[in-house]
Short mmCIF file of C-alpha atoms in Angstrom, two decimals:
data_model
loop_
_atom_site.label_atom_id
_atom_site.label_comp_id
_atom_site.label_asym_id
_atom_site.label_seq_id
_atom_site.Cartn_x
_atom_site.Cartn_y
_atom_site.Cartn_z
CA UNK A 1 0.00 0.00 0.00
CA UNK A 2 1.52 3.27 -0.70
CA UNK A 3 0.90 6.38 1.21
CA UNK A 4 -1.66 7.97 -1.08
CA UNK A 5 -3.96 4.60 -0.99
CA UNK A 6 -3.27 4.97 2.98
CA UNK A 7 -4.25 8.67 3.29
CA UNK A 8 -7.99 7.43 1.02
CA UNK A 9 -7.96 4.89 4.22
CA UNK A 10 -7.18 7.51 6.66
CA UNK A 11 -10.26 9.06 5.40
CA UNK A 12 -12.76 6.64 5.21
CA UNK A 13 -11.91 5.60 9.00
CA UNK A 14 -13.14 9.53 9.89
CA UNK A 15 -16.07 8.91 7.72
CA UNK A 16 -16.77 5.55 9.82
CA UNK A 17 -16.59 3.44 6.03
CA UNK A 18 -13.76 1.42 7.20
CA UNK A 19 -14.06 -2.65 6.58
CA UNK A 20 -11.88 -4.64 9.05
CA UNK A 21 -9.21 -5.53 6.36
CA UNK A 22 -8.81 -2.20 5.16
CA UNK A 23 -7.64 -1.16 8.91
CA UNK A 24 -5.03 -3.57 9.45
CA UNK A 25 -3.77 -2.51 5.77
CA UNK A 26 -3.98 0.55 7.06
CA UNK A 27 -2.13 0.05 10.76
CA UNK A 28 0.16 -1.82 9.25
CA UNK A 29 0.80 1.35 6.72
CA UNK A 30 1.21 3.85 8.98
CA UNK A 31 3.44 1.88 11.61
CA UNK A 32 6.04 2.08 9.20
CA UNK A 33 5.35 5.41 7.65
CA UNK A 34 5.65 8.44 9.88
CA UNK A 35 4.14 10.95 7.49
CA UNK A 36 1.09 8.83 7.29
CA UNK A 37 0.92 7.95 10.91
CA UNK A 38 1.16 11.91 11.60
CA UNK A 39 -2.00 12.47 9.56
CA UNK A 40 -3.93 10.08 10.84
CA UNK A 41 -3.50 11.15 14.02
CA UNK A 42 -3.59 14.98 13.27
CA UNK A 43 -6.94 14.14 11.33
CA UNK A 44 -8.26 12.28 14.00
CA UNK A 45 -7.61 14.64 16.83
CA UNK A 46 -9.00 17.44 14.10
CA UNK A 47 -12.32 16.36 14.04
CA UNK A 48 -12.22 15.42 18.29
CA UNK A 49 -11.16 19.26 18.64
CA UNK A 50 -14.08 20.04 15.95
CA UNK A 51 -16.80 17.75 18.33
CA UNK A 52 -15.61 19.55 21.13
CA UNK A 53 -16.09 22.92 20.01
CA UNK A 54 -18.47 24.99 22.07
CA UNK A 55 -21.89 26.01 20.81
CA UNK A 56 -22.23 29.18 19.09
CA UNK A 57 -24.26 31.96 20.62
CA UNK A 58 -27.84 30.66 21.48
CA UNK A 59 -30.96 32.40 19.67
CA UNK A 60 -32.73 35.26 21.39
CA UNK A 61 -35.95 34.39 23.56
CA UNK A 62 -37.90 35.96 20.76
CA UNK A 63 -37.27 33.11 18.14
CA UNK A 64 -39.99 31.20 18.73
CA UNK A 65 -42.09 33.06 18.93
CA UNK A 66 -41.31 35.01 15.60
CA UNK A 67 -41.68 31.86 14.25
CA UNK A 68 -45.20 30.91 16.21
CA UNK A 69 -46.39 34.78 15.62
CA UNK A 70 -45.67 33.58 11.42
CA UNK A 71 -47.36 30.51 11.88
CA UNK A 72 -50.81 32.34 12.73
CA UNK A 73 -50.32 35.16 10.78
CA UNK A 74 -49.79 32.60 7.47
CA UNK A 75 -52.74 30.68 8.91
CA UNK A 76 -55.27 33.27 9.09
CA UNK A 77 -54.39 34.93 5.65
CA UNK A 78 -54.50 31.45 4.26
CA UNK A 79 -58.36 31.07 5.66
CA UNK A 80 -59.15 34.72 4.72
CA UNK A 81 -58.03 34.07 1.55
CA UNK A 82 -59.98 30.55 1.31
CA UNK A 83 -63.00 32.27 2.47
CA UNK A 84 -62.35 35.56 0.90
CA UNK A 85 -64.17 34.93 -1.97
CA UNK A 86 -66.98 33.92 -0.59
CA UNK A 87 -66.73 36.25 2.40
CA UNK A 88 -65.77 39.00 0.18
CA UNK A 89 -69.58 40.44 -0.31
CA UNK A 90 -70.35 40.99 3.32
CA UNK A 91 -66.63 42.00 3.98
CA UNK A 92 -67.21 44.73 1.33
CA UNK A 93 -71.04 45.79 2.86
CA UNK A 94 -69.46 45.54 6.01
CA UNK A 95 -66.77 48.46 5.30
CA UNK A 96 -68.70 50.20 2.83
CA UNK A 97 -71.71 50.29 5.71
CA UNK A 98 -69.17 51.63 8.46
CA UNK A 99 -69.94 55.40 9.11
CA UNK A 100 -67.47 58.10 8.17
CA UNK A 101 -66.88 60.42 10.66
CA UNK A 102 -68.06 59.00 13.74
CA UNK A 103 -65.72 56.55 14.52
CA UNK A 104 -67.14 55.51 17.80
CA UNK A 105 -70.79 55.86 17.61
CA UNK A 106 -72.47 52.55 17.60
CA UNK A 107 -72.60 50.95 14.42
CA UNK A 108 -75.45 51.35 11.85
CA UNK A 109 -75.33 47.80 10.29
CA UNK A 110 -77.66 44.91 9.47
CA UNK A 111 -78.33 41.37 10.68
CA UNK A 112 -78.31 38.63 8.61
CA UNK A 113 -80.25 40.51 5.89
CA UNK A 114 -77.60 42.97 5.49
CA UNK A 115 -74.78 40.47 4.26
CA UNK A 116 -77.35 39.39 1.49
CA UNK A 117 -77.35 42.66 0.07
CA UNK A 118 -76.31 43.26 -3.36
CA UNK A 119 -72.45 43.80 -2.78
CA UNK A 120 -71.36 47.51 -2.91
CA UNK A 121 -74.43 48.37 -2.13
CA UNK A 122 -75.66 47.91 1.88
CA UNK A 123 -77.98 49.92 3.02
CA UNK A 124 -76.75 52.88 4.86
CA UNK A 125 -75.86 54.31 7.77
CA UNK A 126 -79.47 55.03 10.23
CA UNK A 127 -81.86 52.69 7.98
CA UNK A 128 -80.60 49.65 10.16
CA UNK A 129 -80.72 49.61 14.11
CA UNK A 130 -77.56 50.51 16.12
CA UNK A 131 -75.28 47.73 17.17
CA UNK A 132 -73.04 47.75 20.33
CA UNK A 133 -69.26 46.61 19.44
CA UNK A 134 -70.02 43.23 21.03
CA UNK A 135 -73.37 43.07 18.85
CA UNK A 136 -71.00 43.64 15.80
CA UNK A 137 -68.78 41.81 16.41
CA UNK A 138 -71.02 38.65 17.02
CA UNK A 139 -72.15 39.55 13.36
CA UNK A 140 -69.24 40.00 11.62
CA UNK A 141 -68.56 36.29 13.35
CA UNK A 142 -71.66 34.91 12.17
CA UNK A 143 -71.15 36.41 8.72
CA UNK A 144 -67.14 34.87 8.89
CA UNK A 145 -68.49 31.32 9.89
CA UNK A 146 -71.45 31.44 7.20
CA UNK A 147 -68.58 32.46 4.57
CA UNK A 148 -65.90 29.58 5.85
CA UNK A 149 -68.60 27.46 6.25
CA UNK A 150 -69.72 28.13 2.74
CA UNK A 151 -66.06 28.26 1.07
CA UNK A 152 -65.70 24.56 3.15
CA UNK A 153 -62.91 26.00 5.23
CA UNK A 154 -62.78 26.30 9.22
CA UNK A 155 -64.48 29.66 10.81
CA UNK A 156 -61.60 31.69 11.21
CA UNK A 157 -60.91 33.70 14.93
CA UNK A 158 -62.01 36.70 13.89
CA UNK A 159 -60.91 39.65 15.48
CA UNK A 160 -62.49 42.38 13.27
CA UNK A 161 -61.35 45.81 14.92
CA UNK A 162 -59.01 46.00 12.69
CA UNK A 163 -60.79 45.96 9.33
CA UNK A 164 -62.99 49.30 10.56
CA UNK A 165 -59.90 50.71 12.10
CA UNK A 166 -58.15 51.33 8.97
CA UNK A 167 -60.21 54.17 7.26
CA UNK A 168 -58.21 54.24 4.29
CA UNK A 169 -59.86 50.97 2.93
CA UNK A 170 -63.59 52.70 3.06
CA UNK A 171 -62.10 55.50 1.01
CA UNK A 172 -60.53 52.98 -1.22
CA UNK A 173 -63.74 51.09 -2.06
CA UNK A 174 -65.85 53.87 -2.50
CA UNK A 175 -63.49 54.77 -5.03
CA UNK A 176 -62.65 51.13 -6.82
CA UNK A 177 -64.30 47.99 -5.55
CA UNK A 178 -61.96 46.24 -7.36
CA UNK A 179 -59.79 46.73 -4.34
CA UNK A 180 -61.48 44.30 -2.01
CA UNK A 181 -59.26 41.70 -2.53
CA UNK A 182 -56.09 43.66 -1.56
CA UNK A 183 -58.39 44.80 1.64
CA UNK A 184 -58.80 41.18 2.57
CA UNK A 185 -55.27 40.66 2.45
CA UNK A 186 -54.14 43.43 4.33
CA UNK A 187 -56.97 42.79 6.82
CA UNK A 188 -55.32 39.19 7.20
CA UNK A 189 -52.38 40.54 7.80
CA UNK A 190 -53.48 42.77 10.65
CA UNK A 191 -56.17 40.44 12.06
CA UNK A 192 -55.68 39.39 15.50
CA UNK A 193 -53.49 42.22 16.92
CA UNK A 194 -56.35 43.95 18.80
CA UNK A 195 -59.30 43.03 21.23
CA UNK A 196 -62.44 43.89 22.13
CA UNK A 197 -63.65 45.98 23.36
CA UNK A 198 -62.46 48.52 20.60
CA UNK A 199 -61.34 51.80 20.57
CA UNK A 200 -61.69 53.27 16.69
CA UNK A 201 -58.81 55.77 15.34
CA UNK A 202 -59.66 58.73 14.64
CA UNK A 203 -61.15 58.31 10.96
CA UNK A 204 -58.76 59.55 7.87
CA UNK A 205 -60.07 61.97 6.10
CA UNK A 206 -58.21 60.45 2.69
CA UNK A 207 -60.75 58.79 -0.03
CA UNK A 208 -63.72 60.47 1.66
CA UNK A 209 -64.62 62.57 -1.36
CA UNK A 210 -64.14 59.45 -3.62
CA UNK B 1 -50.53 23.74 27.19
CA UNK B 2 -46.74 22.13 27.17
CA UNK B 3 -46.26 19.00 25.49
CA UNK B 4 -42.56 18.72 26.74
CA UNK B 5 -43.50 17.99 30.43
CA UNK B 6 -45.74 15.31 29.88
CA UNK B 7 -43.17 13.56 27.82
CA UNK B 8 -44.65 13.83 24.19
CA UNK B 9 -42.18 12.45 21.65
CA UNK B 10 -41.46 14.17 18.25
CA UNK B 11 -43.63 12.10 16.75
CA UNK B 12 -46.77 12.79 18.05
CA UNK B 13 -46.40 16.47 17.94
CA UNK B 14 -45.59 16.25 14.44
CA UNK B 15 -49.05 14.12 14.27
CA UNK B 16 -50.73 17.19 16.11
CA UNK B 17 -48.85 20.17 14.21
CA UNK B 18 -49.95 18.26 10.81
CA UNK B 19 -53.23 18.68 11.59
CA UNK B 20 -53.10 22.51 11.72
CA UNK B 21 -51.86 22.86 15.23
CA UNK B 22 -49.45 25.60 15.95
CA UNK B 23 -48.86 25.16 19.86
CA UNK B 24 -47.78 21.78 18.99
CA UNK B 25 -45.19 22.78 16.45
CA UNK B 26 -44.36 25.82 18.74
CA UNK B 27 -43.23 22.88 21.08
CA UNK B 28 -40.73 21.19 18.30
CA UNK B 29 -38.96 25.01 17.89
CA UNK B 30 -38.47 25.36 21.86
CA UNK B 31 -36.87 21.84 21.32
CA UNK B 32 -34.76 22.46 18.84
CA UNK B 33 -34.17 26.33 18.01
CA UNK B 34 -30.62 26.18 19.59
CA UNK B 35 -29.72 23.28 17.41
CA UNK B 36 -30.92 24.63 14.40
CA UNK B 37 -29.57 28.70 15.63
CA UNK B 38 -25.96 26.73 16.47
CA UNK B 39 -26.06 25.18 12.73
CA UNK B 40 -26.92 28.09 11.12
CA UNK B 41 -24.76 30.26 13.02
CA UNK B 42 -21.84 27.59 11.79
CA UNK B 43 -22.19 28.13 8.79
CA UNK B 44 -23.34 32.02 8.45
CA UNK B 45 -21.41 33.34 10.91
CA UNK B 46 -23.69 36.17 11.20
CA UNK B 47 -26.03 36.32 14.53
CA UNK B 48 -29.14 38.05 12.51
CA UNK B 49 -28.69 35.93 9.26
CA UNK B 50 -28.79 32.88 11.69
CA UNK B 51 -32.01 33.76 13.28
CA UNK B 52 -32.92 34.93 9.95
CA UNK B 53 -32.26 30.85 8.30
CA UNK B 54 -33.32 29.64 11.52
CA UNK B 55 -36.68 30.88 11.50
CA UNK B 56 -36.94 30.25 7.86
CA UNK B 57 -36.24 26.50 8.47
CA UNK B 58 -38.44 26.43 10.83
CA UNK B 59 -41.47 27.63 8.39
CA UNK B 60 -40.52 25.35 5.69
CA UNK B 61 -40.32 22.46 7.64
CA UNK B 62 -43.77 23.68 9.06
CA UNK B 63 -45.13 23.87 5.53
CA UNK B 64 -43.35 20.63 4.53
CA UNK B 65 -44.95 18.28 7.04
CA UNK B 66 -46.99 16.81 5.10
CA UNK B 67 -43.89 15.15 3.07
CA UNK B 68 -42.18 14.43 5.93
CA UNK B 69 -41.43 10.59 6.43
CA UNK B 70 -42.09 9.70 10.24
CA UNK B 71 -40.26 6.94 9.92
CA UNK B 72 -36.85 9.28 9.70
CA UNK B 73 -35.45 11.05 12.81
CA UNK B 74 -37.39 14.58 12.77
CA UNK B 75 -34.37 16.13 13.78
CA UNK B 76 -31.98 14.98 10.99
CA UNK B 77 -35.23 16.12 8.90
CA UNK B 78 -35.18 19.58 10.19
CA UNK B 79 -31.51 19.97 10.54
CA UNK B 80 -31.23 19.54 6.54
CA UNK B 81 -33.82 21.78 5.54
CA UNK B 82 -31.94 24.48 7.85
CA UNK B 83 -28.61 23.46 6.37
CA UNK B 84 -30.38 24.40 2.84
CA UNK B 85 -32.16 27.47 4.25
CA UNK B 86 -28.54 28.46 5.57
CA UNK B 87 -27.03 27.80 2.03
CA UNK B 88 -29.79 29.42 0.43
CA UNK B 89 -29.22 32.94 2.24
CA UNK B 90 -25.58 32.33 1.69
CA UNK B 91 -25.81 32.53 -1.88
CA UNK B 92 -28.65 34.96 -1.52
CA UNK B 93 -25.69 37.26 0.35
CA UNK B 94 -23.27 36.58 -2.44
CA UNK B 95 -25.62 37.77 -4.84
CA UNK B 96 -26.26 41.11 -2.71
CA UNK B 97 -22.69 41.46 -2.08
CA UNK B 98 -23.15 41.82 1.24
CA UNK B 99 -19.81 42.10 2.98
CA UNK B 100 -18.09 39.40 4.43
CA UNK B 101 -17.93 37.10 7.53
CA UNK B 102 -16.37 39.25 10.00
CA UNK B 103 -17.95 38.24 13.23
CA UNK B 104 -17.13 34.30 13.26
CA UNK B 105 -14.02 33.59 14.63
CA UNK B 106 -14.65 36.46 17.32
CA UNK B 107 -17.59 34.91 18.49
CA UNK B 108 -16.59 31.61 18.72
CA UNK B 109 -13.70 32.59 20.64
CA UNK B 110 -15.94 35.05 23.33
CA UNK B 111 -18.23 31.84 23.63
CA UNK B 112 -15.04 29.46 24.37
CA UNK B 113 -13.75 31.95 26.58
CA UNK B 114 -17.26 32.00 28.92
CA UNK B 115 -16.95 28.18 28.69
CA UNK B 116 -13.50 27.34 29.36
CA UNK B 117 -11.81 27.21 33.07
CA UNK B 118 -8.08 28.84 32.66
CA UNK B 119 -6.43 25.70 32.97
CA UNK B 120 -8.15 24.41 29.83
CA UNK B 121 -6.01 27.20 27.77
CA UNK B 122 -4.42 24.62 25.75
CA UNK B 123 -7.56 22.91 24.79
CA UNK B 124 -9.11 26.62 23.59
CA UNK B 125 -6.27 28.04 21.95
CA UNK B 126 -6.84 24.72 19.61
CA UNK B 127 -10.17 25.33 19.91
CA UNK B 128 -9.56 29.06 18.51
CA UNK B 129 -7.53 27.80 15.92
CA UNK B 130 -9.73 25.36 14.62
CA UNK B 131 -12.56 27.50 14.72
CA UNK B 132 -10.05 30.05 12.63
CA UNK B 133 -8.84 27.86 10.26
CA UNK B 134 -12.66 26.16 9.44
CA UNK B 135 -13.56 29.88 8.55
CA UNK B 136 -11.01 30.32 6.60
CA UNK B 137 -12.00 27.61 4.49
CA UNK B 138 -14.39 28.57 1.03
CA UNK B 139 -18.10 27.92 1.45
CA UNK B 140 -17.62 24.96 -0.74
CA UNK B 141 -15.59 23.01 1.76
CA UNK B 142 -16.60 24.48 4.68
CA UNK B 143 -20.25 23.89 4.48
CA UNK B 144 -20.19 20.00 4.08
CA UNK B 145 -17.32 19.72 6.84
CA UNK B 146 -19.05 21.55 9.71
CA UNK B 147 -22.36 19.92 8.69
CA UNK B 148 -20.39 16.08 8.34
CA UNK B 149 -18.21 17.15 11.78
CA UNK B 150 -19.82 19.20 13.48
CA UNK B 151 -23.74 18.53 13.03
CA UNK B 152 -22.44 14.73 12.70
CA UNK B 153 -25.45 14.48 9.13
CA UNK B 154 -24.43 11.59 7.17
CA UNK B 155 -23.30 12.07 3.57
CA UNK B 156 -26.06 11.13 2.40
CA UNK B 157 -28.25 14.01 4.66
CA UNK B 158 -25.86 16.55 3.52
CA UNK B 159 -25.97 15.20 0.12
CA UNK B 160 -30.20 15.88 0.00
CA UNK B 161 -29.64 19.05 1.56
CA UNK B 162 -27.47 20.68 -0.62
CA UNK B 163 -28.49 18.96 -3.63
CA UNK B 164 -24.99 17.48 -4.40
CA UNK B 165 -23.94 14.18 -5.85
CA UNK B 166 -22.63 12.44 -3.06
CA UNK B 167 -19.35 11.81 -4.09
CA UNK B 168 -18.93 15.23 -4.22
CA UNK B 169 -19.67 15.50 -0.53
CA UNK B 170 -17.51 13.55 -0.03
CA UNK B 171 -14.03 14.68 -1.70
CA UNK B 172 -15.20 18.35 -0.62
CA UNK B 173 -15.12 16.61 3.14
CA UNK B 174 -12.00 15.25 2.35
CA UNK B 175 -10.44 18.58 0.93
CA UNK B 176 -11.53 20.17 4.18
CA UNK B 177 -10.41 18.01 6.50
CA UNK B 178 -6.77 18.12 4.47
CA UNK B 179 -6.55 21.62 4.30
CA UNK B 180 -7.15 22.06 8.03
CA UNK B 181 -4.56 19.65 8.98
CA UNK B 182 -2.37 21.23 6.79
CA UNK B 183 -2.92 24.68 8.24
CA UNK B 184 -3.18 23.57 11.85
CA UNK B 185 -0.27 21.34 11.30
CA UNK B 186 1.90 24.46 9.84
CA UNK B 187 0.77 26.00 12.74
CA UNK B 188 1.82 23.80 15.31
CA UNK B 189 -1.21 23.00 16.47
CA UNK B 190 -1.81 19.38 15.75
CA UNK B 191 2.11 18.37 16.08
CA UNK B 192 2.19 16.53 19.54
CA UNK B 193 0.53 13.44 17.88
CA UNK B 194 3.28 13.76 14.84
CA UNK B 195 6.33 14.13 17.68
CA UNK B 196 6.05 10.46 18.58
#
């Protein structure tokens, strides 16, 4: 065996591919050859001083939960946008029916008859009886569940503060209804970083002419 | 709700996180964050870009449980998907030419020198060395030795990571492992063994 054939040895003993004949050729090797013997022990007490090598830094505390606070975020946009479609008509009525201006007066908005309006066009604001937040709310959930339900997808957790509390959107579809979709997305993206009971922004004033 | 205390193997919270739950899967990161952070960090270097990989590893293997074979170890699953996540923002920093490893070595030495007693100099001036010379080494070699060595993944794990033949593992192990010895051996750091 000559050194080179002794040095492929050397290395399939660290990767732990060695057959039983191939190590006495190689012992036998590298008690005669000192260059060969040197490697295989420098090799060998490379990769013990690699094993022993202490552990990096360790991750901040916030890693997981980056990773759960992704999880949920990617799981609600995925059901908003499984249900979106079919959610998208009483989404729409929803924001097109909340009132401009007064951001925390109770909500003019409809019971089940209003999400079975023709879409873009709810009834307005004082032709329906004023809801508390809670009372909303327990609409927009039944609307959400009768959507999911209908799109064959779980009810989402819906936490809808946040689809009033962007004013911008209202402005937006009063303008182009064709904007929905991008409304539902950026609604899923926002969903469940506020609870009830809500407090309303002030209103912006952008998109109010439109 | 914590699955670790009442014993729950991998397994089962795969089972559990496959069927849409997230507290479940939430309990397979607290397991294994720091192993997948410490492999990441090996081969980045970088503490942001490791928690950057890390948590992207962690998605993808969320997203890929479906195609995940229970009958493999879920941690030699997840540790090559964040060995490619790793690779992938490697090249993804080559092709922003983002500016190069600076912070490895220095790291690796602050975290020996919390670890290590004084009398243990000798053992962490090799281990400074080592950790010196296996940065020194080009991504091609490096990557495959520190996952082979130091994340002990078979050939054939860091072969399906990376997407390499596996003979080409292999040699680049091999290359590695010679280059280091040369280096540390020039060095005099892996010369007692060659005395005798």
């Amino acid at each position: 065996m000559n050194c080179r054939e002794a040095q492929t040895l050397i290395h399939k003993e660290l990767d732990g591919d060695l057959g039983d004949d191939e190590r006495r050729l190689l012992i036998a090797h590298v008690h005669n050859c000192r260059r060969c013997r040197a490697m295989r022990e420098g090799l060998h007490h490379l990769a013990a001083a690699v094993r022993e090598l202490p552990a990096p830094l360790v991750p901040s505390a916030g890693l997981e939960e980056a990773v759960t606070r992704s999880l949920r975020r990617r799981r609600r946009l995925r059901r908003t946008v499984g249900a979106g479609l079919a959610a998208a008509a009483g989404i729409l009525l929803l924001l097109m029916l909340w009132p401009q201006g007064t951001p925390t007066a109770p909500l003019a908005t409809g019971g089940p008859s209003a999400h079975q309006a023709p879409e873009g066009r709810g009834p307005g604001p004082g032709t329906l009886p004023d809801l508390s937040p809670e009372a909303f709310r327990a609409w927009v959930e039944d609307a959400w569940e009768k959507a999911a339900g209908e799109a064959g997808t779980e009810p989402p957790s819906v936490e809808i503060t946040l689809i009033a509390a962007d004013y911008k959107w209202q402005g937006k579809l009063q303008r182009d209804l064709q904007e929905t979709k991008s409304a539902l997305l950026q609604m899923a993206r926002a969903v469940g970083k506020q609870v009830f009971p809500f407090e309303l922004p002030q209103p912006q004033r952008q998109g109010q002419n439109g | 709700m914590s699955a670790s205390e009442d014993g729950t193997t991998d397994a089962q919270l795969v089972a559990v996180s496959r069927a849409g739950d997230i507290e479940a899967f939430q309990e397979l990161v607290l397991r294994y964050q720091r192993r997948l952070f410490g492999l990441c960090y090996r081969l980045l270097g970088r503490y942001h870009d490791a928690e950057d990989a890390c948590q992207e590893a962690f998605l993808r293997a969320y997203r890929a449980l479906d195609r995940y074979d229970p009958s493999r170890p879920f941690d030699r699953w997840l540790l090559a998907i964040a060995a490619n996540s790793a690779v992938s923002m490697l090249r993804r920093r080559r092709s922003t030419r983002t500016e190069p490893e600076l912070a490895k070595a220095d790291d690796i030495t602050q975290t020996t020198q919390m670890a290590s007693a004084a009398d243990q100099a000798e053992a962490r001036e090799l281990g400074e060395a080592v950790a010196r010379a296996i940065t020194g080494l080009a991504d091609h070699y490096r990557i495959p030795f520190v996952l082979f060595h130091q994340e002990e993944m078979s050939y054939e794990e860091i072969s399906r990571a990376l997407a390499l033949p596996l003979g080409t593992v292999k040699s680049r192990v091999h290359r590695a492992r010679e280059r280091l010895y040369q280096e540390l051996s020039r060095a005099g750091f892996l010369e007692r063994e060659d005395r005798r």
